PDB file of C-alpha atoms in Angstrom:
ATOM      1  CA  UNK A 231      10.962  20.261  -5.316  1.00  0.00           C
ATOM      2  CA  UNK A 232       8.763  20.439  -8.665  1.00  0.00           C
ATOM      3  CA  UNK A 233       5.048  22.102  -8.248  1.00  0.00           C
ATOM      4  CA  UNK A 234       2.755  20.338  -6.500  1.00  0.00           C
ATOM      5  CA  UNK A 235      -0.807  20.608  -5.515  1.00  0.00           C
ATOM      6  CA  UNK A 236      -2.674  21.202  -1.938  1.00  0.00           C
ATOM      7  CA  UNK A 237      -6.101  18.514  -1.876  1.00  0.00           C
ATOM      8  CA  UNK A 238      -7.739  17.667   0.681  1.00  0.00           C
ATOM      9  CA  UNK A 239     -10.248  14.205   2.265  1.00  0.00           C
ATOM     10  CA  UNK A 240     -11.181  13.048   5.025  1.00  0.00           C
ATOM     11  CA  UNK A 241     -13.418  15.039   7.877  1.00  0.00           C
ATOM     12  CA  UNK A 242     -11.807  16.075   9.600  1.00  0.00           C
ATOM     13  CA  UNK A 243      -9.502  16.756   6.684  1.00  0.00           C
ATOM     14  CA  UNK A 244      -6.277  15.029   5.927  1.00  0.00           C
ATOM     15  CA  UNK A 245      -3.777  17.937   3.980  1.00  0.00           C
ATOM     16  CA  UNK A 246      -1.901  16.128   0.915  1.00  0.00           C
ATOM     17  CA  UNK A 247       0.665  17.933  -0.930  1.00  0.00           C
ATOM     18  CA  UNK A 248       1.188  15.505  -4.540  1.00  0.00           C
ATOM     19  CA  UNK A 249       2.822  15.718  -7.605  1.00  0.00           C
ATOM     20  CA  UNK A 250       1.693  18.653  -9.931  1.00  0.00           C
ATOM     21  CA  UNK A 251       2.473  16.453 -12.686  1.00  0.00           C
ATOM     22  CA  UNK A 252       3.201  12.568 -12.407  1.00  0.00           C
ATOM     23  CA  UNK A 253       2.350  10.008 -10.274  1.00  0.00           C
ATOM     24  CA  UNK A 254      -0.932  10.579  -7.953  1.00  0.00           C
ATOM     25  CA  UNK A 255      -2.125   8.365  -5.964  1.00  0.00           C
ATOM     26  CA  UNK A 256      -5.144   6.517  -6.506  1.00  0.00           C
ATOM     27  CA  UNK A 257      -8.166   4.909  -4.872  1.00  0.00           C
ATOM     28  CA  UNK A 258      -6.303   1.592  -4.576  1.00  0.00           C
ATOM     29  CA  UNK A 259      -4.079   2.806  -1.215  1.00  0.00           C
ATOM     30  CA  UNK A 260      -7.491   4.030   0.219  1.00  0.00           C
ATOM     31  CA  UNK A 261      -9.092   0.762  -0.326  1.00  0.00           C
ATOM     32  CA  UNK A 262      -5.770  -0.714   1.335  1.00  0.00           C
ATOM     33  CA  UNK A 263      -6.216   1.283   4.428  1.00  0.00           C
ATOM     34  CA  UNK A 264      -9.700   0.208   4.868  1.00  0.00           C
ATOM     35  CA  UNK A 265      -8.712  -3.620   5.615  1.00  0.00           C
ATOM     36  CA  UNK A 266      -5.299  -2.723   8.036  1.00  0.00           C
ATOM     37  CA  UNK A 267      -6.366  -2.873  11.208  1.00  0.00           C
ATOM     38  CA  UNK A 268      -3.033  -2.918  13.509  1.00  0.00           C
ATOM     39  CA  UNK A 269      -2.358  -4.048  16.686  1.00  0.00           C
ATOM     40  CA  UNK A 270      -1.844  -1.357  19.383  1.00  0.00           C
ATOM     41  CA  UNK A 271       1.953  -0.291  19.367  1.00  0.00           C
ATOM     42  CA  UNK A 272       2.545  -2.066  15.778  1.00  0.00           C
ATOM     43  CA  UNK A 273       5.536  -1.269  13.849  1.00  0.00           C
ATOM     44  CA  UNK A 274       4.309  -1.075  10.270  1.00  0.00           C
ATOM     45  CA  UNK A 275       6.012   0.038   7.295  1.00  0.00           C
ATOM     46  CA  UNK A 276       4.777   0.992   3.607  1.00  0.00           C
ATOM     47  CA  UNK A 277       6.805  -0.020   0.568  1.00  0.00           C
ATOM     48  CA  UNK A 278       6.395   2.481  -1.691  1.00  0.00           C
ATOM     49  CA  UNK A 279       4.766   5.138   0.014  1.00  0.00           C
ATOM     50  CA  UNK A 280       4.633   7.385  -2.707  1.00  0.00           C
ATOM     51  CA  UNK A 281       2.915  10.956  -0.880  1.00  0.00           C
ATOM     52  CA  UNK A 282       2.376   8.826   1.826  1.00  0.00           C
ATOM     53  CA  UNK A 283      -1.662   9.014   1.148  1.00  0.00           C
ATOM     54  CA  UNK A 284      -1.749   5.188   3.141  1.00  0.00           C
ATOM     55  CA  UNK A 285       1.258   5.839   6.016  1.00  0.00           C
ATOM     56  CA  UNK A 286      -1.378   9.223   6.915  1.00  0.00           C
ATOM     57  CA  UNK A 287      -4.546   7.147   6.970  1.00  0.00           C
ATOM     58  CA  UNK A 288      -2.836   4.475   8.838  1.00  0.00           C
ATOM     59  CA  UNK A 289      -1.443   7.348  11.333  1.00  0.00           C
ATOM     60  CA  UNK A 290      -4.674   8.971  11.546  1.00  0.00           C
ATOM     61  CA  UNK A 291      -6.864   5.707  12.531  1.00  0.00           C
ATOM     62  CA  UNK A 292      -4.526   4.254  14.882  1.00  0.00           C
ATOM     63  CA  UNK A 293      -2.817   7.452  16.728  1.00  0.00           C
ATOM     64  CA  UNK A 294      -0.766   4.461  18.616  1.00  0.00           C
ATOM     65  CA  UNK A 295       1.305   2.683  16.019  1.00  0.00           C
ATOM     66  CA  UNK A 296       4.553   4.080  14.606  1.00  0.00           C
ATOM     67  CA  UNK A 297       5.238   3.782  10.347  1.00  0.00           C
ATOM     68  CA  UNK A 298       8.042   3.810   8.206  1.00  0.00           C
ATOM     69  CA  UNK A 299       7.538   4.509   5.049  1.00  0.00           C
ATOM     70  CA  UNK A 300       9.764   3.245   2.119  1.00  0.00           C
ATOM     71  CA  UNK A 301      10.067   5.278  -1.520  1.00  0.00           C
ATOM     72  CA  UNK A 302      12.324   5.142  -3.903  1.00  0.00           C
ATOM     73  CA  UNK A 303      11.892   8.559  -5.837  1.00  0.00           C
ATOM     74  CA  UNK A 304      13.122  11.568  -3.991  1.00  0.00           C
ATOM     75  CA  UNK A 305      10.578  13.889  -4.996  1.00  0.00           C
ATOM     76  CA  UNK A 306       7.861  11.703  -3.418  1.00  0.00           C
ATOM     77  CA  UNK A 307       9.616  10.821  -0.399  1.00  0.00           C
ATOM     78  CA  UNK A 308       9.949  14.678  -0.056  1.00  0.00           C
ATOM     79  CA  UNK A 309       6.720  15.091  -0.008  1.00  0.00           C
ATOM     80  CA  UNK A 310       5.503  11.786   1.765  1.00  0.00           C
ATOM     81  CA  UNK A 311       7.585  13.695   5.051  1.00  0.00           C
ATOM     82  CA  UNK A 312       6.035  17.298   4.421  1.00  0.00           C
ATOM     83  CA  UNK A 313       2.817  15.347   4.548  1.00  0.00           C
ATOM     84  CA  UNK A 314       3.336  14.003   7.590  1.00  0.00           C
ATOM     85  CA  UNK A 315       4.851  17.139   9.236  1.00  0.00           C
ATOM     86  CA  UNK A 316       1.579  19.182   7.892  1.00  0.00           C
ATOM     87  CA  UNK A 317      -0.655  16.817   9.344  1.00  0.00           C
ATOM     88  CA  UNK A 318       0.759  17.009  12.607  1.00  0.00           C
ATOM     89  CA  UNK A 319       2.438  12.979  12.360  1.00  0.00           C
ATOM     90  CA  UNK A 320       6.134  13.835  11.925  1.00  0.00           C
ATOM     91  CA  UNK A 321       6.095  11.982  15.474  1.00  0.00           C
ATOM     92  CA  UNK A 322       5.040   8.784  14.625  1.00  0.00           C
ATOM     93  CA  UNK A 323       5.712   8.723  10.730  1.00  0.00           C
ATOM     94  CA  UNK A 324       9.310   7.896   9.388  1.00  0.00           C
ATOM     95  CA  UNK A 325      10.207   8.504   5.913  1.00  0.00           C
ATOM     96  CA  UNK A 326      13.123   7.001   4.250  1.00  0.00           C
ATOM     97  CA  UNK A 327      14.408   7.376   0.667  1.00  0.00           C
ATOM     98  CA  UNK A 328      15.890   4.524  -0.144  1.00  0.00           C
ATOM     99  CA  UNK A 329      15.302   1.468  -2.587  1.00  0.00           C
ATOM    100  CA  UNK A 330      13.869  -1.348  -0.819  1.00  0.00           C
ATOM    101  CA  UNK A 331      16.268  -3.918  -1.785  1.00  0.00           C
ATOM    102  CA  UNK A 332      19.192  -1.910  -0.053  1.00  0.00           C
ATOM    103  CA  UNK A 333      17.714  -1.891   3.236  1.00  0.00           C
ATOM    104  CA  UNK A 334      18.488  -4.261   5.526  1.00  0.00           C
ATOM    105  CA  UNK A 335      17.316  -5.451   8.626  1.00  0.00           C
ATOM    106  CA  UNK A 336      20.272  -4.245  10.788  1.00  0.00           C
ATOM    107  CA  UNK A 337      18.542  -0.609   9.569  1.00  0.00           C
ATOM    108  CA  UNK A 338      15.880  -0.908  11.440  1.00  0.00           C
ATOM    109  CA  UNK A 339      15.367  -0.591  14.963  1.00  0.00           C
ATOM    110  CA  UNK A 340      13.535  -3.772  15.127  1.00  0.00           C
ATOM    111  CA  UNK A 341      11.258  -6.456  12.859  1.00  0.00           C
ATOM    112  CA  UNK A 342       8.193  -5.009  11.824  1.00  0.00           C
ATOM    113  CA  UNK A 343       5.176  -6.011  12.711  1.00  0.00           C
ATOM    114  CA  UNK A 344       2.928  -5.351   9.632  1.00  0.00           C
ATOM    115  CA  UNK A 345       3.831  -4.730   6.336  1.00  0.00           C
ATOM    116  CA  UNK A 346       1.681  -2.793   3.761  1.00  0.00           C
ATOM    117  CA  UNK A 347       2.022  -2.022   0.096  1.00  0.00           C
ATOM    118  CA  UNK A 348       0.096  -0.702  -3.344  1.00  0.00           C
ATOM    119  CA  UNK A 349       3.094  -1.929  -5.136  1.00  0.00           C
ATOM    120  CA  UNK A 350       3.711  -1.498  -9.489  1.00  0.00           C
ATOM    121  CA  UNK A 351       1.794  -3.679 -10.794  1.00  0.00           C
ATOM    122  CA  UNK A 352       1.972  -4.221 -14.492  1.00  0.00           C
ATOM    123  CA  UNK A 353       5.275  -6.021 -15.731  1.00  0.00           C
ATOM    124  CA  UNK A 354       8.083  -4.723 -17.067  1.00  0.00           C
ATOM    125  CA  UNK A 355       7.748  -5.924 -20.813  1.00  0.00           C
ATOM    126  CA  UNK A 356       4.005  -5.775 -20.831  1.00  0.00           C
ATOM    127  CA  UNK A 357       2.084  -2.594 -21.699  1.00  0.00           C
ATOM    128  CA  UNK A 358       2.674   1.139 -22.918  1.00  0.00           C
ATOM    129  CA  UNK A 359       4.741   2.273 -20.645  1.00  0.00           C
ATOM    130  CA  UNK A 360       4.407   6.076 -19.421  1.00  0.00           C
ATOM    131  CA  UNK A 361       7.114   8.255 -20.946  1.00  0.00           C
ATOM    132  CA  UNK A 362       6.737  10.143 -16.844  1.00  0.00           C
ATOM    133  CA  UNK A 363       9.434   8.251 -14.975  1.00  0.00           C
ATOM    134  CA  UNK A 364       7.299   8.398 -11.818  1.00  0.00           C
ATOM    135  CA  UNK A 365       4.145   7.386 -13.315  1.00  0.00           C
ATOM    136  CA  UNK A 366       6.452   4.540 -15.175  1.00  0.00           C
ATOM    137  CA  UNK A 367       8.145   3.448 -11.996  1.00  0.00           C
ATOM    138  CA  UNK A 368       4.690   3.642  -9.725  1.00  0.00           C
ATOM    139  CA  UNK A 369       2.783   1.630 -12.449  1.00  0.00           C
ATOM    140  CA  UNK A 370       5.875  -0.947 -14.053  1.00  0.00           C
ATOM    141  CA  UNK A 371       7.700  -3.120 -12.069  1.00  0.00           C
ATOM    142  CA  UNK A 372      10.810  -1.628 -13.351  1.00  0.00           C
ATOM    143  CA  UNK A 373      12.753  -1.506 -10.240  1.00  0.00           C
ATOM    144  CA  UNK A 374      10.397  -4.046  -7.570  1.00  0.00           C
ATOM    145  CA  UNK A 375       8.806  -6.820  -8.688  1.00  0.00           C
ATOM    146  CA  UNK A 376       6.043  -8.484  -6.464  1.00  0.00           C
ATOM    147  CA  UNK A 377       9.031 -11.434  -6.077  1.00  0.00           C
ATOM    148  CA  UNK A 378      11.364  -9.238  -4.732  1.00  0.00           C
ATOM    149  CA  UNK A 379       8.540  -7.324  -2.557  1.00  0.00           C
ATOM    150  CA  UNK A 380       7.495 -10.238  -0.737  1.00  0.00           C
ATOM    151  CA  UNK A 381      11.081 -11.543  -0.201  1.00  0.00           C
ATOM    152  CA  UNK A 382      12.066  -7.850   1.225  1.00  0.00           C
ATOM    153  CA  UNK A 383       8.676  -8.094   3.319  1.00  0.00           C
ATOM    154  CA  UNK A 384       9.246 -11.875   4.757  1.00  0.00           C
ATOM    155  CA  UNK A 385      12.628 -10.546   5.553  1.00  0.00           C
ATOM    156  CA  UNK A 386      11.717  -7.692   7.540  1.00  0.00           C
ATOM    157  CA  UNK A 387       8.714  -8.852   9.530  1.00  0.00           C
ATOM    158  CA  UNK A 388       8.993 -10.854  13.040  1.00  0.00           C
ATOM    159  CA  UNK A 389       8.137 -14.231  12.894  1.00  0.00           C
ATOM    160  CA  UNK A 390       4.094 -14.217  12.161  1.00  0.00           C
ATOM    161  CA  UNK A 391       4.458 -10.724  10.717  1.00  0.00           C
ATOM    162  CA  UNK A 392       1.902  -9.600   8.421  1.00  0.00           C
ATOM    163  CA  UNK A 393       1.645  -8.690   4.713  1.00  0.00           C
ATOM    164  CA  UNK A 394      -1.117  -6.825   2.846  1.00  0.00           C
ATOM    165  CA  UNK A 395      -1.079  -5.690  -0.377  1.00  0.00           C
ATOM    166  CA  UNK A 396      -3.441  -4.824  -3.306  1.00  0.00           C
ATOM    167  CA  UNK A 397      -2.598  -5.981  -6.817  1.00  0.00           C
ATOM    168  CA  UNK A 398      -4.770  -6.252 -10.139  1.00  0.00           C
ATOM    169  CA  UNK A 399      -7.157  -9.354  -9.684  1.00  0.00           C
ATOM    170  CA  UNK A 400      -5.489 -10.570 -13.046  1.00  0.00           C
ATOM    171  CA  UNK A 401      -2.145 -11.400 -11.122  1.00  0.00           C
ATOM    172  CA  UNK A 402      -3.813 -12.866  -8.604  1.00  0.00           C
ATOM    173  CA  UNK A 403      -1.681 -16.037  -9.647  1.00  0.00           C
ATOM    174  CA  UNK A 404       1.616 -14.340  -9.925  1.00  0.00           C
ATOM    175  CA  UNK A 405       0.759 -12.684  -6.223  1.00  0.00           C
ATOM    176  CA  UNK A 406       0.151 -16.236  -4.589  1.00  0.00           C
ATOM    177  CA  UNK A 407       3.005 -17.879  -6.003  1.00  0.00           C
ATOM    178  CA  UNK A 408       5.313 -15.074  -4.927  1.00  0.00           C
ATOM    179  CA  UNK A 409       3.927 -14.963  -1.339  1.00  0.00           C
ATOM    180  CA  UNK A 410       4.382 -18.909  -1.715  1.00  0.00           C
ATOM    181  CA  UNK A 411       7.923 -18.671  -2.391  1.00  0.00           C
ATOM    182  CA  UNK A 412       9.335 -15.961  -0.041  1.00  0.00           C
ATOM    183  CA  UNK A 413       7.480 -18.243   2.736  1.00  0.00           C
ATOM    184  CA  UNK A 414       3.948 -17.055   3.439  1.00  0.00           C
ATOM    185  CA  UNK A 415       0.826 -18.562   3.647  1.00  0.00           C
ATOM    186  CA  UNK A 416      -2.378 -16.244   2.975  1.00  0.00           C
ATOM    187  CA  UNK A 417      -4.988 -16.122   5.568  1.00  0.00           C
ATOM    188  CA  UNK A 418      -7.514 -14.518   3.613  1.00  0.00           C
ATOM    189  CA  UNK A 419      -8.460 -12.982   0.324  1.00  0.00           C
ATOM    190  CA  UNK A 420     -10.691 -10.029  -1.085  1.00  0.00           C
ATOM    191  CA  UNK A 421     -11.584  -9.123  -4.554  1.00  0.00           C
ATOM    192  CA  UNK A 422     -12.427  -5.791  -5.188  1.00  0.00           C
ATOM    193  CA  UNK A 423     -15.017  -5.002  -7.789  1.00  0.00           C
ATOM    194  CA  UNK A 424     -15.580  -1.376  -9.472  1.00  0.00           C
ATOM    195  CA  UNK A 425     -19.204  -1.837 -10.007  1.00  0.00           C
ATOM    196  CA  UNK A 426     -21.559  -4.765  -8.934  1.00  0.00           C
ATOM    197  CA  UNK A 427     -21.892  -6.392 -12.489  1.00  0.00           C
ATOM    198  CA  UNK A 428     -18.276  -6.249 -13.358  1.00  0.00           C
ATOM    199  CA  UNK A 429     -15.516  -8.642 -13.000  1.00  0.00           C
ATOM    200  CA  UNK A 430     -13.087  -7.969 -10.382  1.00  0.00           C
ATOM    201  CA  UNK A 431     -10.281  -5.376 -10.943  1.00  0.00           C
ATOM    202  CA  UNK A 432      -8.445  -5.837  -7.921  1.00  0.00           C
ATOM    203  CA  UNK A 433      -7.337  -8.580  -4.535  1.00  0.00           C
ATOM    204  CA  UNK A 434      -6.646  -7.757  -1.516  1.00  0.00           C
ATOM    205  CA  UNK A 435      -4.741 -10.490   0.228  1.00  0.00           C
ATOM    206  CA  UNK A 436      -3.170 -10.669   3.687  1.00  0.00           C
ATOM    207  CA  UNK A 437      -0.194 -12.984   4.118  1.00  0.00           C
ATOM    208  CA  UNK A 438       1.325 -13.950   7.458  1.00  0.00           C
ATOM    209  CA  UNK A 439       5.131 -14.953   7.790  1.00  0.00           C
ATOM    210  CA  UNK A 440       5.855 -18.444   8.236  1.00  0.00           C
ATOM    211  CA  UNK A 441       2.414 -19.725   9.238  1.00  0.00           C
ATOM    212  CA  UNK A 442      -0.109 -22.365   7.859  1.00  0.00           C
ATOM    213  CA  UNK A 443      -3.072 -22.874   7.198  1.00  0.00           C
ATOM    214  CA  UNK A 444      -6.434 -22.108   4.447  1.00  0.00           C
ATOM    215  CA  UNK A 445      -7.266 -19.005   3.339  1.00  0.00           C
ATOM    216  CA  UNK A 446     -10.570 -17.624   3.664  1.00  0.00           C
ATOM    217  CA  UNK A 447     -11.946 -16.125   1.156  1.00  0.00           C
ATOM    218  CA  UNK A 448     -13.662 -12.834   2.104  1.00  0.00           C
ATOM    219  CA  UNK A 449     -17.107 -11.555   0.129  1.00  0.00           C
ATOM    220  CA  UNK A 450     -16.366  -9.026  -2.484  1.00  0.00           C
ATOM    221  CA  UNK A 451     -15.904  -5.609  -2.118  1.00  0.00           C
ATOM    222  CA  UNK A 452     -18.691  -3.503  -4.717  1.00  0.00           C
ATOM    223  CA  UNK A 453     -17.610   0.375  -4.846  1.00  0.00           C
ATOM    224  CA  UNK A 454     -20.702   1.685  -7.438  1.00  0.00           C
ATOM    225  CA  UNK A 455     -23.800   0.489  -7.977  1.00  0.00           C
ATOM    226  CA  UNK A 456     -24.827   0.093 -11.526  1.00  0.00           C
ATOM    227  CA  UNK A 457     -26.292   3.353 -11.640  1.00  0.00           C
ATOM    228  CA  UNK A 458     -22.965   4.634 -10.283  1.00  0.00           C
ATOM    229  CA  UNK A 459     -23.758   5.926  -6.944  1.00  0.00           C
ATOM    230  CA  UNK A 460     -21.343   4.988  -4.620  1.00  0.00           C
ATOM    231  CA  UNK A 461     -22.035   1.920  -1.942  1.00  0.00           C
ATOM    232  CA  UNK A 462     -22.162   2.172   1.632  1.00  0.00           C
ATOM    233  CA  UNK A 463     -18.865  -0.136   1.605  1.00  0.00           C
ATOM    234  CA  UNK A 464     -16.920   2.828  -0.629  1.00  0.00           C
ATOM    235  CA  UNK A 465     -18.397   5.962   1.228  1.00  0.00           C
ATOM    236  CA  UNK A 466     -17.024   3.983   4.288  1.00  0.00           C
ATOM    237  CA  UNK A 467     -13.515   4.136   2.898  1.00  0.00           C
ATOM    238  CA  UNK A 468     -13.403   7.567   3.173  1.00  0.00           C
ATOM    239  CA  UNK A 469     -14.505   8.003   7.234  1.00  0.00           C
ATOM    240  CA  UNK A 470     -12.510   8.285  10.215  1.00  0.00           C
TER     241      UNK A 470
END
């Protein structure tokens, strides 16, 4: 396994063992875990769990629910299970490596419940892209696109299953449309802004399998003020 780093967050402290170099994860998968709120006994899994920063909040919030978590680069997927084994989870947090589009339902015990994701979310012939493979393959939609995604996710949830994802509020178009076509509707809708008087960098959007209906469209999320102290909505983020 390359280097890595020991951080810490959370108090009482979650342990997270990431990347020395490469892909680290961001705020985005805490924001994420901030607006999952599973049913008791929900089977959830996380495509693209990267370290498995959102499968170990998830696990820490709701002791009851059991995750499988999904990554397709070994390295991370290594340490997405050390993770869990260091913060005492091994129990109720599965890690496969594995590409998402070579899973198949018959792999898994039964439908999920809820289905989470921070997916890549620039496309493949837009942008720089990083000359780190992990950083390129976390950030690009080189091997998922949102398309795929939600056609993996409708396929693995039970019948009025769950979806929620963060994307860039740019695609928010591209996101609907997708959800749209793999057979979702989207039941509500969050845009996340960085600081109070700027426009919104990212959506969060829940999608439910096979349903109908409006979405409603949640207030925004502010994380600084413009003086750049934190809000009460971030430093909420980051509690138990």
């Amino acid at each position: 396994m390359a280097a890595y780093t020991v951080d810490t967050l959370f108090d009482p402290p979650l342990t997270l063992f990431q990347p020395e170099t490469g892909y680290r994860f961001s705020l985005d998968p805490v924001i994420l875990a901030g607006h999952v709120l599973p049913g008791p006994k929900d089977r959830v899994m996380d495509i693209g769990c990267g370290c498995g920063i959102l499968c170990l909040i998830l696990a820490g919030r709701h002791p009851e629910i059991s995750i499988t978590g999904i990554e397709i680069q070994k390295d991370l997927a290594d340490l997405a299970q050390k993770n869990a084994v260091c913060n005492h989870m091994a129990d109720r947090i599965r890690i496969r490596h594995q590409d998402i589009q070579t899973l198949s339902v018959t792999d898994l015990p039964a439908p999920m419940d809820l289905i989470v994701s921070n997916p890549p979310y620039k496309k493949k012939s837009t942008g720089r892209v990083n000359p780190d493979r992990g950083r390129a393959l976390a950030r690009h939609e080189i091997t998922l696109d949102i398309d795929t995604l939600a056609a993996c996710a409708h396929a693995f949830l039970r019948p009025e299953g769950r979806l929620i994802l963060i994307f860039p509020a740019s695609r928010t178009a591209d996101l609907t449309v997708a959800l749209g076509h793999a057979g979702f509707w989207i039941d509500w809708i969050r845009h996340v802004h960085f600081c109070v008087n700027d426009a919104a960098q990212r959506v969060l959007v829940s999608a439910v399998k096979s349903g109908s209906g409006s979405a409603t469209r949640c207030p925004p999320l502010y994380l600084y003020h413009p003086d750049g102290t934190p809000t009460r909505a971030y430093s909420a983020l980051f509690e138990w």
